[in-house]
Amino acid sequence: MTDPLRIAMIAACPFPWPRGTPIRIHRIAEAVARRGHAVHVVTYHLGEDLADPPFVVHRIRDVPGYRRTDPGPTVRKLFQLDPMLAGLLRRLHHKIRFDLVHAHHYEGLLVASHAVRGIPIVYDAHTLLASELPTYPLGVPRGWIRGLAPWLDRHLPRRADRVIAVSEAIRRALTTRGASAIERTHVIPNGVECEHFTVERGTTPDGCTVIFTGNLAPYQGVNLMLEAFALLHARRADVRLMIVTDSPFTPFEPLAQRLGVLAAVDLRRATFPQQPALLAAATVAVNPRIRCDGIPQKLLNYMAAGMPIVSFEGSAGPLRHDVTGLCVPDGATAAMADALERLLTDRALARALGDAARDQARREFSWDQVAARVEQVYREAIAEAR
């Protein structure tokens, strides 16, 4: 079966947008469309401009007063934006007659399962709610959230015909909990645009910049990063921390001030095309997230850019300690400071780790490889439905 498919891809988030979930949706939509399929991304009213994409973008109508682009659930998302998204998907399916719906994240799965009947749904599991949901300030007791999140992880994936997990850890969690059958669950990790990161890394003898890219949501471990940086800065007054983000730094200013490093923090707002030059100008990249069931997109970007990386073990993904990066125990800020200082001092080690990381990214994490595997899941789901 090689006929072109009509795919509805559900992005219950700003799209496109420079952070993990929207990037995965964008690149899969792009790569699948270039394989000859008609891809329709159904998404919120928010997002950056796209120049001649190979797919079609359908947006809900504008929601006055709602311009939130940070990750995480909100009451308005669940009870206003997502029902609007479901209505839009229902109308589009009536007109286009999709062959399959590719639903990203739990909100996308809820939208798809309420909007369409009679066609396969492929659920793309980017994370587990048990690990991520309790990190958001939802205005309800944390204990209640900790009880609800595992229940959702067990029951929501059953609404899908096939499940794509971005990591083996997510696949194992979903199958062992009975949320998804082993034979219908596929591991397809994120890819990275290796060709995008062609600027030569700038690890110079006087380099002293630690870089972090991404949103500043609670799960990112920004507090821990600042604590580790403060320990490092106490030893090396010349070191600086560059934070590349669209999120406000205001919630972290009191901590940075108390730690005595606020003046050593440089904030940058940058589009994705601008990130390679910023990475090339930095010395060491840091990933302070304690836990990630998938692979942080920033980590793959760091690898593709050939950056020497320090990461907590719980979110290190494909990094191998002392081979493609330095991994330290979760939450061990002193160990993170030591690892950062080691790479700032030992430039030969820094370059060797960065080169090995870049080689691995090019070898294992192309979006073309991802799209070929995603298409195979589509074919299997459609054949089984028929």
Short mmCIF file of C-alpha atoms in Angstrom, two decimals:
data_model
loop_
_atom_site.label_atom_id
_atom_site.label_comp_id
_atom_site.label_asym_id
_atom_site.label_seq_id
_atom_site.Cartn_x
_atom_site.Cartn_y
_atom_site.Cartn_z
CA MET A 1 0.00 0.00 0.00
CA THR A 2 1.78 3.12 -1.22
CA ASP A 3 -1.05 5.58 -1.91
CA PRO A 4 -0.63 9.08 -0.49
CA LEU A 5 -2.42 9.53 2.81
CA ARG A 6 -4.53 12.38 4.17
CA ILE A 7 -3.24 13.01 7.68
CA ALA A 8 -4.69 15.29 10.37
CA MET A 9 -1.97 16.20 12.85
CA ILE A 10 -3.26 17.65 16.12
CA ALA A 11 -1.12 20.31 17.82
CA ALA A 12 -2.90 21.44 21.00
CA CYS A 13 -0.27 24.10 21.56
CA PRO A 14 1.19 27.18 19.86
CA PHE A 15 2.44 26.14 16.43
CA PRO A 16 5.08 26.51 15.25
CA TRP A 17 6.94 27.48 18.40
CA PRO A 18 10.58 27.06 19.52
CA ARG A 19 10.22 24.38 22.19
CA GLY A 20 10.08 20.60 22.35
CA THR A 21 6.50 19.54 21.58
CA PRO A 22 5.81 22.06 18.78
CA ILE A 23 9.21 21.34 17.23
CA ARG A 24 8.51 17.59 17.11
CA ILE A 25 5.11 18.21 15.52
CA HIS A 26 6.57 20.68 13.02
CA ARG A 27 9.42 18.46 11.87
CA ILE A 28 7.32 15.29 11.62
CA ALA A 29 4.65 17.15 9.63
CA GLU A 30 7.31 18.57 7.35
CA ALA A 31 9.13 15.28 6.79
CA VAL A 32 5.95 13.22 6.31
CA ALA A 33 4.61 15.77 3.82
CA ARG A 34 7.84 15.56 1.84
CA ARG A 35 7.28 11.83 1.56
CA GLY A 36 4.23 12.65 -0.59
CA HIS A 37 1.38 12.75 1.94
CA ALA A 38 -1.20 15.49 2.49
CA VAL A 39 -0.60 16.70 6.04
CA HIS A 40 -3.02 19.09 7.74
CA VAL A 41 -1.87 20.52 11.09
CA VAL A 42 -4.85 21.47 13.25
CA THR A 43 -3.77 23.85 15.98
CA TYR A 44 -4.34 26.86 18.22
CA HIS A 45 -4.60 30.47 17.06
CA LEU A 46 -1.05 31.14 18.29
CA GLY A 47 2.25 30.53 16.51
CA GLU A 48 5.10 31.93 14.48
CA ASP A 49 4.89 32.63 10.76
CA LEU A 50 5.79 29.88 8.31
CA ALA A 51 7.39 30.45 4.94
CA ASP A 52 5.86 28.12 2.33
CA PRO A 53 5.50 24.94 4.44
CA PRO A 54 4.83 21.61 2.67
CA PHE A 55 1.77 21.08 4.86
CA VAL A 56 -1.46 23.01 5.52
CA VAL A 57 -2.08 24.78 8.84
CA HIS A 58 -5.65 25.15 10.15
CA ARG A 59 -6.15 27.35 13.22
CA ILE A 60 -9.02 27.87 15.60
CA ARG A 61 -10.44 31.37 15.48
CA ASP A 62 -8.70 34.01 17.56
CA VAL A 63 -9.33 33.88 21.31
CA PRO A 64 -9.25 37.48 22.58
CA GLY A 65 -7.03 37.93 25.60
CA TYR A 66 -5.38 34.51 25.35
CA ARG A 67 -1.74 34.77 24.32
CA ARG A 68 -0.15 32.22 26.65
CA THR A 69 2.61 30.24 24.95
CA ASP A 70 4.16 28.51 27.98
CA PRO A 71 3.79 24.72 28.24
CA GLY A 72 1.38 23.07 30.63
CA PRO A 73 -2.39 22.76 31.06
CA THR A 74 -4.72 25.63 31.91
CA VAL A 75 -8.43 25.78 32.55
CA ARG A 76 -8.98 27.87 29.39
CA LYS A 77 -7.05 25.37 27.29
CA LEU A 78 -9.09 22.42 28.52
CA PHE A 79 -12.51 24.06 28.49
CA GLN A 80 -12.25 26.62 25.68
CA LEU A 81 -9.32 26.11 23.27
CA ASP A 82 -9.41 22.31 23.11
CA PRO A 83 -13.19 22.09 22.46
CA MET A 84 -12.69 24.68 19.69
CA LEU A 85 -9.90 22.49 18.31
CA ALA A 86 -12.17 19.44 18.39
CA GLY A 87 -14.87 21.35 16.53
CA LEU A 88 -12.40 22.47 13.88
CA LEU A 89 -11.10 18.91 13.42
CA ARG A 90 -14.67 17.60 13.10
CA ARG A 91 -15.49 20.14 10.38
CA LEU A 92 -12.26 19.46 8.50
CA HIS A 93 -12.79 15.70 8.60
CA HIS A 94 -16.30 16.12 7.19
CA LYS A 95 -14.78 18.06 4.30
CA ILE A 96 -11.45 16.29 3.68
CA ARG A 97 -12.14 12.73 4.95
CA PHE A 98 -8.83 12.03 6.63
CA ASP A 99 -7.30 8.56 6.53
CA LEU A 100 -5.76 8.93 9.98
CA VAL A 101 -5.32 11.33 12.89
CA HIS A 102 -1.87 11.78 14.46
CA ALA A 103 -2.53 13.23 17.91
CA HIS A 104 0.36 14.73 19.85
CA HIS A 105 0.41 14.77 23.63
CA TYR A 106 -2.60 13.98 25.83
CA GLU A 107 -4.52 17.10 24.88
CA GLY A 108 -4.23 16.18 21.21
CA LEU A 109 -5.46 12.67 22.00
CA LEU A 110 -8.48 14.00 23.89
CA VAL A 111 -9.30 16.33 21.00
CA ALA A 112 -9.01 13.55 18.40
CA SER A 113 -11.01 10.98 20.36
CA HIS A 114 -13.89 13.43 20.85
CA ALA A 115 -13.92 14.75 17.29
CA VAL A 116 -13.65 11.79 14.92
CA ARG A 117 -14.99 8.27 14.62
CA GLY A 118 -14.21 5.45 12.23
CA ILE A 119 -10.59 6.29 11.39
CA PRO A 120 -7.41 5.28 13.22
CA ILE A 121 -5.86 7.53 15.84
CA VAL A 122 -2.11 7.41 16.40
CA TYR A 123 -1.15 8.87 19.76
CA ASP A 124 2.31 10.45 20.04
CA ALA A 125 3.39 10.17 23.70
CA HIS A 126 5.98 12.86 24.35
CA THR A 127 6.03 12.37 28.12
CA LEU A 128 4.21 10.80 31.06
CA LEU A 129 1.81 12.88 33.09
CA ALA A 130 2.94 11.19 36.30
CA SER A 131 6.31 12.90 36.03
CA GLU A 132 5.32 16.21 34.46
CA LEU A 133 1.83 17.20 35.63
CA PRO A 134 2.73 17.68 39.35
CA THR A 135 5.35 20.30 38.36
CA TYR A 136 2.71 22.76 37.14
CA PRO A 137 0.92 25.19 39.50
CA LEU A 138 -2.65 24.08 38.80
CA GLY A 139 -4.34 25.55 41.86
CA VAL A 140 -5.30 22.14 43.31
CA PRO A 141 -3.56 20.01 45.96
CA ARG A 142 -0.38 18.34 44.70
CA GLY A 143 -1.42 15.05 46.29
CA TRP A 144 -4.58 15.02 44.21
CA ILE A 145 -2.56 15.65 41.04
CA ARG A 146 -0.09 12.89 41.94
CA GLY A 147 -2.99 10.48 42.20
CA LEU A 148 -4.75 11.60 39.02
CA ALA A 149 -1.73 11.72 36.71
CA PRO A 150 -0.88 7.96 36.83
CA TRP A 151 -4.56 7.16 36.28
CA LEU A 152 -4.56 9.31 33.15
CA ASP A 153 -1.35 7.62 31.97
CA ARG A 154 -3.08 4.24 32.27
CA HIS A 155 -6.40 5.08 30.67
CA LEU A 156 -6.05 7.81 28.04
CA PRO A 157 -3.70 5.93 25.65
CA ARG A 158 -6.37 3.23 25.30
CA ARG A 159 -8.33 5.68 23.14
CA ALA A 160 -5.68 5.33 20.39
CA ASP A 161 -5.24 2.56 17.83
CA ARG A 162 -1.45 2.89 17.89
CA VAL A 163 0.95 4.61 20.26
CA ILE A 164 4.27 6.20 19.37
CA ALA A 165 6.54 6.69 22.39
CA VAL A 166 9.49 9.05 22.09
CA SER A 167 11.62 6.83 24.34
CA GLU A 168 11.94 3.26 25.54
CA ALA A 169 11.14 4.44 29.10
CA ILE A 170 7.73 5.74 27.99
CA ARG A 171 7.00 2.60 25.96
CA ARG A 172 7.89 0.40 28.92
CA ALA A 173 5.77 2.45 31.32
CA LEU A 174 2.70 2.40 29.07
CA THR A 175 2.88 -1.30 28.26
CA THR A 176 3.61 -2.52 31.78
CA ARG A 177 0.69 -0.45 33.14
CA GLY A 178 -1.68 -1.90 30.56
CA ALA A 179 -2.22 1.44 28.84
CA SER A 180 -1.13 0.11 25.45
CA ALA A 181 -0.49 -3.32 23.97
CA ILE A 182 3.15 -4.12 23.27
CA GLU A 183 2.51 -4.92 19.60
CA ARG A 184 0.77 -1.56 19.08
CA THR A 185 3.40 0.58 20.80
CA HIS A 186 6.38 1.88 18.84
CA VAL A 187 9.47 3.80 19.99
CA ILE A 188 10.33 6.68 17.64
CA PRO A 189 12.59 9.31 19.24
CA ASN A 190 12.90 12.93 18.29
CA GLY A 191 15.11 13.99 15.42
CA VAL A 192 17.27 17.05 14.99
CA GLU A 193 18.11 19.31 12.05
CA CYS A 194 21.82 18.51 11.90
CA GLU A 195 22.21 20.60 8.74
CA HIS A 196 20.89 23.61 10.66
CA PHE A 197 23.78 23.55 13.12
CA THR A 198 26.60 24.15 10.68
CA VAL A 199 28.22 27.10 12.48
CA GLU A 200 31.58 25.97 13.82
CA ARG A 201 31.64 25.72 17.58
CA GLY A 202 33.60 28.53 19.21
CA THR A 203 35.44 26.87 22.09
CA THR A 204 38.29 29.36 22.42
CA PRO A 205 40.99 29.44 25.13
CA ASP A 206 39.30 32.36 26.87
CA GLY A 207 35.76 31.04 26.46
CA CYS A 208 33.78 31.14 29.69
CA THR A 209 30.07 30.99 28.76
CA VAL A 210 27.65 28.32 29.96
CA ILE A 211 24.51 28.22 27.78
CA PHE A 212 20.96 26.98 28.39
CA THR A 213 18.23 27.09 25.74
CA GLY A 214 14.52 26.48 26.25
CA ASN A 215 11.47 27.51 28.20
CA LEU A 216 11.66 28.13 31.95
CA ALA A 217 8.83 25.86 33.04
CA PRO A 218 9.17 24.29 36.52
CA TYR A 219 10.28 20.90 35.20
CA GLN A 220 13.35 22.43 33.51
CA GLY A 221 15.31 22.67 36.78
CA VAL A 222 16.22 26.35 36.44
CA ASN A 223 16.61 26.74 40.21
CA LEU A 224 19.13 23.90 40.27
CA MET A 225 20.99 25.38 37.32
CA LEU A 226 21.32 28.72 39.11
CA GLU A 227 22.54 27.01 42.27
CA ALA A 228 25.17 25.05 40.34
CA PHE A 229 26.20 28.17 38.45
CA ALA A 230 26.59 30.08 41.72
CA LEU A 231 29.03 27.43 42.99
CA LEU A 232 30.94 27.66 39.72
CA HIS A 233 30.93 31.45 39.70
CA ALA A 234 32.40 31.51 43.22
CA ARG A 235 35.46 29.72 41.83
CA ARG A 236 35.61 31.48 38.47
CA ALA A 237 34.39 35.05 38.48
CA ASP A 238 34.81 35.31 34.70
CA VAL A 239 32.17 32.68 33.87
CA ARG A 240 28.75 33.79 32.59
CA LEU A 241 25.41 32.03 32.12
CA MET A 242 23.53 32.70 28.88
CA ILE A 243 19.83 31.76 29.01
CA VAL A 244 18.17 31.66 25.60
CA THR A 245 14.41 31.70 26.17
CA ASP A 246 11.09 33.33 25.37
CA SER A 247 9.95 32.85 28.97
CA PRO A 248 10.15 35.66 31.53
CA PHE A 249 13.07 35.33 33.95
CA THR A 250 11.25 37.39 36.60
CA PRO A 251 10.30 34.41 38.83
CA PHE A 252 13.99 33.48 39.16
CA GLU A 253 15.47 36.93 39.72
CA PRO A 254 15.15 36.80 43.54
CA LEU A 255 17.06 33.51 43.66
CA ALA A 256 19.75 34.74 41.26
CA GLN A 257 20.06 37.92 43.34
CA ARG A 258 20.31 35.95 46.59
CA LEU A 259 22.97 33.67 45.08
CA GLY A 260 24.94 36.71 43.90
CA VAL A 261 24.90 35.78 40.19
CA LEU A 262 22.18 37.98 38.70
CA ALA A 263 24.77 40.30 37.12
CA ALA A 264 26.46 37.27 35.50
CA VAL A 265 23.26 36.05 33.77
CA ASP A 266 22.69 37.12 30.16
CA LEU A 267 19.17 36.71 28.78
CA ARG A 268 18.63 36.26 25.05
CA ARG A 269 15.47 36.00 22.99
CA ALA A 270 16.23 34.18 19.76
CA THR A 271 14.37 32.43 16.97
CA PHE A 272 15.36 28.89 16.11
CA PRO A 273 17.47 30.03 13.10
CA GLN A 274 19.46 32.25 15.47
CA GLN A 275 20.28 29.52 17.97
CA PRO A 276 23.26 27.90 16.14
CA ALA A 277 25.29 31.11 16.27
CA LEU A 278 24.57 31.51 19.99
CA LEU A 279 25.58 27.92 20.68
CA ALA A 280 28.75 28.38 18.64
CA ALA A 281 29.64 31.44 20.70
CA ALA A 282 29.23 29.56 24.00
CA THR A 283 31.65 27.19 25.68
CA VAL A 284 29.59 24.54 27.50
CA ALA A 285 25.88 23.63 27.30
CA VAL A 286 23.85 22.63 30.36
CA ASN A 287 20.72 20.51 30.74
CA PRO A 288 19.49 20.85 34.35
CA ARG A 289 16.25 18.91 34.02
CA ILE A 290 16.07 16.19 36.66
CA ARG A 291 13.66 13.86 34.91
CA CYS A 292 12.51 13.45 31.33
CA ASP A 293 10.72 10.36 30.12
CA GLY A 294 11.61 11.27 26.53
CA ILE A 295 14.62 13.13 25.15
CA PRO A 296 14.78 16.90 25.68
CA GLN A 297 14.91 18.62 22.30
CA LYS A 298 17.53 21.02 23.61
CA LEU A 299 19.81 18.05 24.27
CA LEU A 300 19.62 16.93 20.63
CA ASN A 301 20.24 20.51 19.50
CA TYR A 302 23.32 20.70 21.74
CA MET A 303 24.57 17.42 20.28
CA ALA A 304 23.97 18.49 16.68
CA ALA A 305 25.89 21.71 17.39
CA GLY A 306 28.84 19.72 18.72
CA MET A 307 28.59 21.28 22.17
CA PRO A 308 30.28 19.78 25.24
CA ILE A 309 27.31 19.03 27.52
CA VAL A 310 26.68 18.63 31.23
CA SER A 311 23.36 17.01 32.14
CA PHE A 312 21.58 15.50 35.09
CA GLU A 313 21.29 11.74 34.60
CA GLY A 314 17.47 11.65 34.67
CA SER A 315 17.20 13.62 31.42
CA ALA A 316 20.48 12.65 29.74
CA GLY A 317 18.75 10.50 27.12
CA PRO A 318 21.31 9.19 24.64
CA LEU A 319 24.30 10.88 26.32
CA ARG A 320 27.00 8.53 27.55
CA HIS A 321 29.10 9.76 30.43
CA ASP A 322 32.66 10.65 29.44
CA VAL A 323 31.90 9.65 25.83
CA THR A 324 29.38 12.18 24.46
CA GLY A 325 28.94 14.34 27.56
CA LEU A 326 29.20 14.49 31.33
CA CYS A 327 26.27 13.14 33.36
CA VAL A 328 25.88 13.88 37.06
CA PRO A 329 23.42 12.56 39.69
CA ASP A 330 20.00 14.21 39.68
CA GLY A 331 19.87 17.33 41.80
CA ALA A 332 23.59 17.23 42.66
CA THR A 333 24.38 20.88 42.04
CA ALA A 334 27.92 20.59 43.39
CA ALA A 335 28.63 17.76 40.96
CA MET A 336 27.15 19.82 38.12
CA ALA A 337 29.39 22.77 39.03
CA ASP A 338 32.41 20.44 39.09
CA ALA A 339 31.53 19.01 35.66
CA LEU A 340 31.06 22.48 34.16
CA GLU A 341 34.40 23.61 35.55
CA ARG A 342 36.06 20.48 34.18
CA LEU A 343 34.89 21.24 30.65
CA LEU A 344 35.76 24.91 30.93
CA THR A 345 39.28 23.91 31.98
CA ASP A 346 39.98 20.81 29.89
CA ARG A 347 39.42 22.05 26.34
CA ALA A 348 40.69 18.85 24.72
CA LEU A 349 38.07 16.83 26.60
CA ALA A 350 35.39 19.40 25.78
CA ARG A 351 36.13 19.19 22.06
CA ALA A 352 36.30 15.38 22.07
CA LEU A 353 32.93 15.06 23.81
CA GLY A 354 31.34 17.66 21.52
CA ASP A 355 32.63 15.96 18.37
CA ALA A 356 31.38 12.56 19.55
CA ALA A 357 27.96 14.01 20.37
CA ARG A 358 27.68 15.63 16.96
CA ASP A 359 28.64 12.38 15.22
CA GLN A 360 25.96 10.48 17.16
CA ALA A 361 23.29 13.08 16.34
CA ARG A 362 24.05 12.88 12.62
CA ARG A 363 24.13 9.10 12.67
CA GLU A 364 21.00 8.37 14.71
CA PHE A 365 18.63 11.34 14.86
CA SER A 366 17.61 12.62 11.43
CA TRP A 367 13.99 13.66 10.87
CA ASP A 368 13.93 11.70 7.59
CA GLN A 369 14.53 8.52 9.58
CA VAL A 370 11.80 9.54 12.01
CA ALA A 371 9.29 10.19 9.19
CA ALA A 372 9.92 6.82 7.54
CA ARG A 373 9.18 5.04 10.81
CA VAL A 374 6.11 7.19 11.49
CA GLU A 375 4.74 6.40 8.03
CA GLN A 376 5.13 2.68 8.72
CA VAL A 377 3.02 3.07 11.88
CA TYR A 378 0.38 4.90 9.83
CA ARG A 379 0.27 2.07 7.29
CA GLU A 380 -0.06 -0.58 9.95
CA ALA A 381 -2.85 1.28 11.77
CA ILE A 382 -4.83 1.84 8.55
CA ALA A 383 -4.38 -1.75 7.38
CA GLU A 384 -5.56 -3.08 10.73
CA ALA A 385 -8.59 -0.78 10.71
CA ARG A 386 -9.56 -1.98 7.24
#
